[in-house]
Every structure is written in structure tokens, then in C-alpha cells.
mmCIF file of C-alpha atoms in Angstrom:
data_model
loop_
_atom_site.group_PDB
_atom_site.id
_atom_site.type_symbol
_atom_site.label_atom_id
_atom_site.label_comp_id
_atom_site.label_asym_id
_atom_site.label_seq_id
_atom_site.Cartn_x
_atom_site.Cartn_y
_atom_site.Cartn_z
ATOM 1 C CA UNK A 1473 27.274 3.952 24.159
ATOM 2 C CA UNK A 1474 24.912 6.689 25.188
ATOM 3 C CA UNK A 1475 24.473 8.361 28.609
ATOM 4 C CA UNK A 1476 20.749 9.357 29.086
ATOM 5 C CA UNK A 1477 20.499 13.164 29.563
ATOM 6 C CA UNK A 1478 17.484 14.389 32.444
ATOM 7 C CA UNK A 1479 14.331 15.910 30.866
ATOM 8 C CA UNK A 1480 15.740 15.484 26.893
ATOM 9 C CA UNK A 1481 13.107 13.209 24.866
ATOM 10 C CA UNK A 1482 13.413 11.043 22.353
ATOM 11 C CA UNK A 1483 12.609 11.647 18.334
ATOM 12 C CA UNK A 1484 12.055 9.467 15.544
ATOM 13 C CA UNK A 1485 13.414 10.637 12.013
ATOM 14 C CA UNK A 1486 14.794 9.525 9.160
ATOM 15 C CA UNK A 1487 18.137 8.912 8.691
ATOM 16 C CA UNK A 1488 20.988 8.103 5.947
ATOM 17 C CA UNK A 1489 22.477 4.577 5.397
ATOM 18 C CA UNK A 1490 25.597 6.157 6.855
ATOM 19 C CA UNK A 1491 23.868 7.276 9.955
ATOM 20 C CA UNK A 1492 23.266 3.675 10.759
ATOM 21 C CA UNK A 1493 26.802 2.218 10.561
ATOM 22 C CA UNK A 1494 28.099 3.244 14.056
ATOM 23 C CA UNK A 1495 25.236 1.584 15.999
ATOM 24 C CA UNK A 1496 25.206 -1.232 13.477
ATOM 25 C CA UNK A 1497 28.515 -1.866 13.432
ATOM 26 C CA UNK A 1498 28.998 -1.595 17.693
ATOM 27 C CA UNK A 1499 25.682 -4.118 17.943
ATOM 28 C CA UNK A 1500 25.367 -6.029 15.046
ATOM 29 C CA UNK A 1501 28.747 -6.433 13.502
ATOM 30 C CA UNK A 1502 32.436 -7.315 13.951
ATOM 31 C CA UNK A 1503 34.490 -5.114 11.411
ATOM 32 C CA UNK A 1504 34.567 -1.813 9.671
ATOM 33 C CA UNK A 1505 32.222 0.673 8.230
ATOM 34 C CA UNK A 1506 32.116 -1.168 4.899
ATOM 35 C CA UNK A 1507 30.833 -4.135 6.055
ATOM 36 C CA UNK A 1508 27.858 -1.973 8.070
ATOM 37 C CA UNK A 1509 26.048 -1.270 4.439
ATOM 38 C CA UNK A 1510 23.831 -3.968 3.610
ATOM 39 C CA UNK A 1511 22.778 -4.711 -0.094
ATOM 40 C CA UNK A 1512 19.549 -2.304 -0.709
ATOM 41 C CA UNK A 1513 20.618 0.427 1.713
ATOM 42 C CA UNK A 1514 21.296 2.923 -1.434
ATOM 43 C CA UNK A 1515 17.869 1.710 -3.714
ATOM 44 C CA UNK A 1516 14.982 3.874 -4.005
ATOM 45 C CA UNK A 1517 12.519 3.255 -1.307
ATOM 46 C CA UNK A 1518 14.985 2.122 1.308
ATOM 47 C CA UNK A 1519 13.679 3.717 4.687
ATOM 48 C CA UNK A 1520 16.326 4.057 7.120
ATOM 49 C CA UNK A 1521 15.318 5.505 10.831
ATOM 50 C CA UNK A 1522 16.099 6.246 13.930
ATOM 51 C CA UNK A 1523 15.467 7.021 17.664
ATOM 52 C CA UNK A 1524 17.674 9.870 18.630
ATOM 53 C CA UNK A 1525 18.393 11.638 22.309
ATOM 54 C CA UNK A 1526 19.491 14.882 21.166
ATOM 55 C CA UNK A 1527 22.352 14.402 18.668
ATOM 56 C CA UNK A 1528 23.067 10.880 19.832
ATOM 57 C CA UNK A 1529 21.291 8.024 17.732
ATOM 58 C CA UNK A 1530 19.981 5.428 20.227
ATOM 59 C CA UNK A 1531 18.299 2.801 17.697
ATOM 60 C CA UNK A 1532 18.478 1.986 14.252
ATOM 61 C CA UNK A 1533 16.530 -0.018 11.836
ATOM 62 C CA UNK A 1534 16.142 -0.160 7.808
ATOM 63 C CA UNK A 1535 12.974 -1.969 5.591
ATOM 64 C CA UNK A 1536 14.183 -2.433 1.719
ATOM 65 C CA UNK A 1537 12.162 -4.424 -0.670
ATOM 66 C CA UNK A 1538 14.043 -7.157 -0.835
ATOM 67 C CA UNK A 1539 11.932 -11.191 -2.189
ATOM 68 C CA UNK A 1540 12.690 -14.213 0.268
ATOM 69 C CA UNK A 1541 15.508 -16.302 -0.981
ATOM 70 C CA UNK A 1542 14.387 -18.160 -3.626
ATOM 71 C CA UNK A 1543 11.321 -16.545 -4.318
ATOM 72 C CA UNK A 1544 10.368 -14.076 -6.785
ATOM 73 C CA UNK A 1545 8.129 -11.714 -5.198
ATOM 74 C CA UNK A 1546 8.002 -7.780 -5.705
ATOM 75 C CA UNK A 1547 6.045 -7.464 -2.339
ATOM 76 C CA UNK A 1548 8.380 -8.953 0.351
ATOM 77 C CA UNK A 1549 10.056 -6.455 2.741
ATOM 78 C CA UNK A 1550 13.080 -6.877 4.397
ATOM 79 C CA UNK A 1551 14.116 -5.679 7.732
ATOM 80 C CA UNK A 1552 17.850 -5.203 7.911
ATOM 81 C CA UNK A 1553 20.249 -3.512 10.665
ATOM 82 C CA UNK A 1554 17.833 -3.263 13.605
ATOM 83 C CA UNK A 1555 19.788 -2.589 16.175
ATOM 84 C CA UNK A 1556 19.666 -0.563 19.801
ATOM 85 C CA UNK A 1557 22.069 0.407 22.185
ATOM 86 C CA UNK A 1558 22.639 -1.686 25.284
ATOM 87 C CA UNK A 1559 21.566 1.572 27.380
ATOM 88 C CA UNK A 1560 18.741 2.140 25.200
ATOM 89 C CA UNK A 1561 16.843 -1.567 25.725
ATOM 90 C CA UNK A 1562 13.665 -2.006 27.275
ATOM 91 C CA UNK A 1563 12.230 1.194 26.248
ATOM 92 C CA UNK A 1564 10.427 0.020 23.211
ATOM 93 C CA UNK A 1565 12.672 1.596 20.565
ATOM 94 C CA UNK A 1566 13.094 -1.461 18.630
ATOM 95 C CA UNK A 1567 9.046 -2.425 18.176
ATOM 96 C CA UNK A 1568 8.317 1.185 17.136
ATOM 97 C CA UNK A 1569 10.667 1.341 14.346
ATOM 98 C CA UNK A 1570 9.831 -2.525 13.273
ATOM 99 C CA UNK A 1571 6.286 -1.171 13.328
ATOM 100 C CA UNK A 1572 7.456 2.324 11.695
ATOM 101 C CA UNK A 1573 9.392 0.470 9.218
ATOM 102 C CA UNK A 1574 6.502 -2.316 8.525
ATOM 103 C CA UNK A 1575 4.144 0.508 7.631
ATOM 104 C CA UNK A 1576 6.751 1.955 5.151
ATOM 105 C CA UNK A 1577 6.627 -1.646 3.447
ATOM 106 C CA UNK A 1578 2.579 -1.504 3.652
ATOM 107 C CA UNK A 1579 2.778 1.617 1.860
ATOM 108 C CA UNK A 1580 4.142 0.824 -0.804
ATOM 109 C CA UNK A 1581 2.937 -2.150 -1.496
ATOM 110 C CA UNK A 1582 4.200 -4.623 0.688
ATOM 111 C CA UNK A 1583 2.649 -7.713 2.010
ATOM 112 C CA UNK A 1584 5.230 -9.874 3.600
ATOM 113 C CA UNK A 1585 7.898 -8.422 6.034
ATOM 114 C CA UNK A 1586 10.477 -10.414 6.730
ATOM 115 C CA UNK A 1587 14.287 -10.699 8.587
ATOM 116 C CA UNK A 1588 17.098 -12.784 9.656
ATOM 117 C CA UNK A 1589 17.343 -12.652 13.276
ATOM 118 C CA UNK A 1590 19.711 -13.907 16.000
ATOM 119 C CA UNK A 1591 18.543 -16.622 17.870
ATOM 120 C CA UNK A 1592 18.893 -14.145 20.748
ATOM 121 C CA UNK A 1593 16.583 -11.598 19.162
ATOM 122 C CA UNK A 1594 13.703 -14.385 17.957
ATOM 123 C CA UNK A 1595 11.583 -14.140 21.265
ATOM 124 C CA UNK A 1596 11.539 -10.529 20.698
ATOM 125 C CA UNK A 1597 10.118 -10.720 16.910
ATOM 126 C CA UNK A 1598 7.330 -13.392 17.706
ATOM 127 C CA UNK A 1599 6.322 -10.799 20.377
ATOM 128 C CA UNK A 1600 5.311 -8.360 17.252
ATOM 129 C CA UNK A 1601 3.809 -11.216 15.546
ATOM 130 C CA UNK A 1602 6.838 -12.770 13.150
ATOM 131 C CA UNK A 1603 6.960 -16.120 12.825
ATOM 132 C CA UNK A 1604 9.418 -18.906 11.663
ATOM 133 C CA UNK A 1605 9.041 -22.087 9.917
ATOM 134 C CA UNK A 1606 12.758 -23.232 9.385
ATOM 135 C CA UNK A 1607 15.579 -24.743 11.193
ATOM 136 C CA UNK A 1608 18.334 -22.590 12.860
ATOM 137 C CA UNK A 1609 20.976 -21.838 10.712
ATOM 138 C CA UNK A 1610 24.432 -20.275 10.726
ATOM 139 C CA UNK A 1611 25.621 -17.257 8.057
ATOM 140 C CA UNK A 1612 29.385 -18.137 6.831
ATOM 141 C CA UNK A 1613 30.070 -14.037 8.090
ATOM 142 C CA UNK A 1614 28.720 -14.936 11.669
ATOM 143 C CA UNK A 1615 29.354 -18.541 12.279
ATOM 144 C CA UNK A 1616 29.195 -18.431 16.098
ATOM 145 C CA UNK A 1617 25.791 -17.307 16.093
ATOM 146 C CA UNK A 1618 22.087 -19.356 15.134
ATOM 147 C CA UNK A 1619 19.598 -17.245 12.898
ATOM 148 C CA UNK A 1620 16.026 -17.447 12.458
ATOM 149 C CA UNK A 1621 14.391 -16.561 8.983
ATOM 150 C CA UNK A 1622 11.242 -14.843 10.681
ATOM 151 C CA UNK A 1623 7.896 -13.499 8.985
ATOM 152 C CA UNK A 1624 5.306 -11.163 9.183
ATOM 153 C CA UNK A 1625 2.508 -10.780 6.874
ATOM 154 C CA UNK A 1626 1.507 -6.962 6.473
ATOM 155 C CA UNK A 1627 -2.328 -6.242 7.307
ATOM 156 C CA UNK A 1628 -4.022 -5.406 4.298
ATOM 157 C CA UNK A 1629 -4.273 -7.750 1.293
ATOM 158 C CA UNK A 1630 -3.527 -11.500 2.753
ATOM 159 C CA UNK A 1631 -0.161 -12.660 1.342
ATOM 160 C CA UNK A 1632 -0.108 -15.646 -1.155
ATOM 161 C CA UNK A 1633 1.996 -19.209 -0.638
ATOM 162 C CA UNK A 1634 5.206 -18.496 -1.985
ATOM 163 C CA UNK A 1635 5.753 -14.955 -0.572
#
């Protein structure tokens, strides 16, 4: 994990899919670079970014437009692969590029943002303003861990029931 440098800043940019996996995969993930790329990471629109110090990426998070399971909407955005290094907490990398990546979604189109989070990371999304309505549940890649479905509709045009 990263070493903070004296007097070098911070940048936001945009990144590749690829650029992602390391930090993914050493935060998120148990496994190898394959299983770091996430289903919409390649389609058109994808926004993958980053918080970098120097030449050393700090944060990561991606916004595809992905519908809510079992719903057919062309407006929901999902968040996938937010993740920041241990060193790197508390500094507010992870609610700028939720909020970076939220706009993306607005842009084009979006009204509903959503994301599976870790029961450890839910606190931290209904302090941006997501929200859940269902039950813990487990994924059959991560069965240790407790998810959230968690949702946040984009300002603008009010999201319908069903989205």
C-alpha cells in the first residue's frame, strides 16, 4: 500500500478498467486479476476513476449503467469496485469519486444510483444519502461477508417505483 510523499497532491482522472484491478483486487477481492473485472467495465459509458499521489493510485471507483436485479430500467447506475487504500482512508477519496461517479450517471441520463455494499461499508453510503430497504444478504463468491443493496436517487427528474 502507498507511503504518502511530503508536499505531492492528489489528482483525480480517469482511468482504464485495468488500472483498477490492483487496488480492487488488494481491498475488495480474494483472487487474481481476472476476477477484478466486473461485468460492464468494457461497455460504452463505463467511467472508471481515480485518486492518484503521483504515479501511485490511492482510490478507485467505477459507475456502469447497469438496471436493479429484476428490473428493467435503462436509467439505473451501478457503482462497482469502490475501493481505497487502508493508508488512504479518512481523507474523503471515496465520497468524491461516489459523487464524481454519480454525476457521470446524471449525465447521461441516470436517475437511480445504486451498489452492493459490505455491511462494513453501509454506514459510510447512508452518509452520502443511499439507502436500503432489504435484508442482509450473502454473495455465493464472498460468503463470509453481509451485503447491503443500497440506493440513491440522482437529483434531477424524481425516479419512478420500480427503478
Amino acid at each position: 500500500m502507498p507511503s504518502f510523499k511530503k508536499n505531492l497532491l492528489f489528482s483525480i482522472h480517469y482511468i482504464s478498467a485495468e488500472q483498477a484491478f490492483p487496488l480492487r483486487q488488494s481491498v475488495l477481492l480474494d483472487g487474481t486479476n481476472e476476477s477484478c473485472r466486473f461485468r460492464g467495465d468494457d461497455d460504452e459509458g463505463t467511467l472508471h476513476v481515480a485518486v492518484s499521489q503521483g504515479d501511485q493510485i490511492v482510490a478507485v471507483a467505477t459507475v456502469c449503467l447497469e438496471s436493479l436485479p429484476g428490473c428493467s430500467s435503462d436509467t439505473a447506475w451501478r457503482l462497482r469496485g469502490v475501493a481505497v487504500a487502508p493508508d488512504a482512508r479518512r481523507f474523503g477519496f471515496g465520497r468524491v469519486l461516489i459523487k464524481v461517479c454519480c454525476e457521470h450517471a446524471r449525465r447521461h441520463g441516470g436517475r437511480l444510483a445504486w451498489c452492493t455494499a459490505r455491511e462494513s461499508a453501509k454506514g459510510f453510503y447512508e452518509a452520502l444519502g443511499f439507502t436500503s430497504s432489504s435484508a442482509p444478504f450473502t454473495l455465493p463468491s464472498r460468503g463470509e461477508l453481509l451485503f447491503y443493496e443500497m440506493h440513491y436517487v440522482l437529483p434531477g427528474i424524481p425516479a419512478q417505483d420500480g427503478e
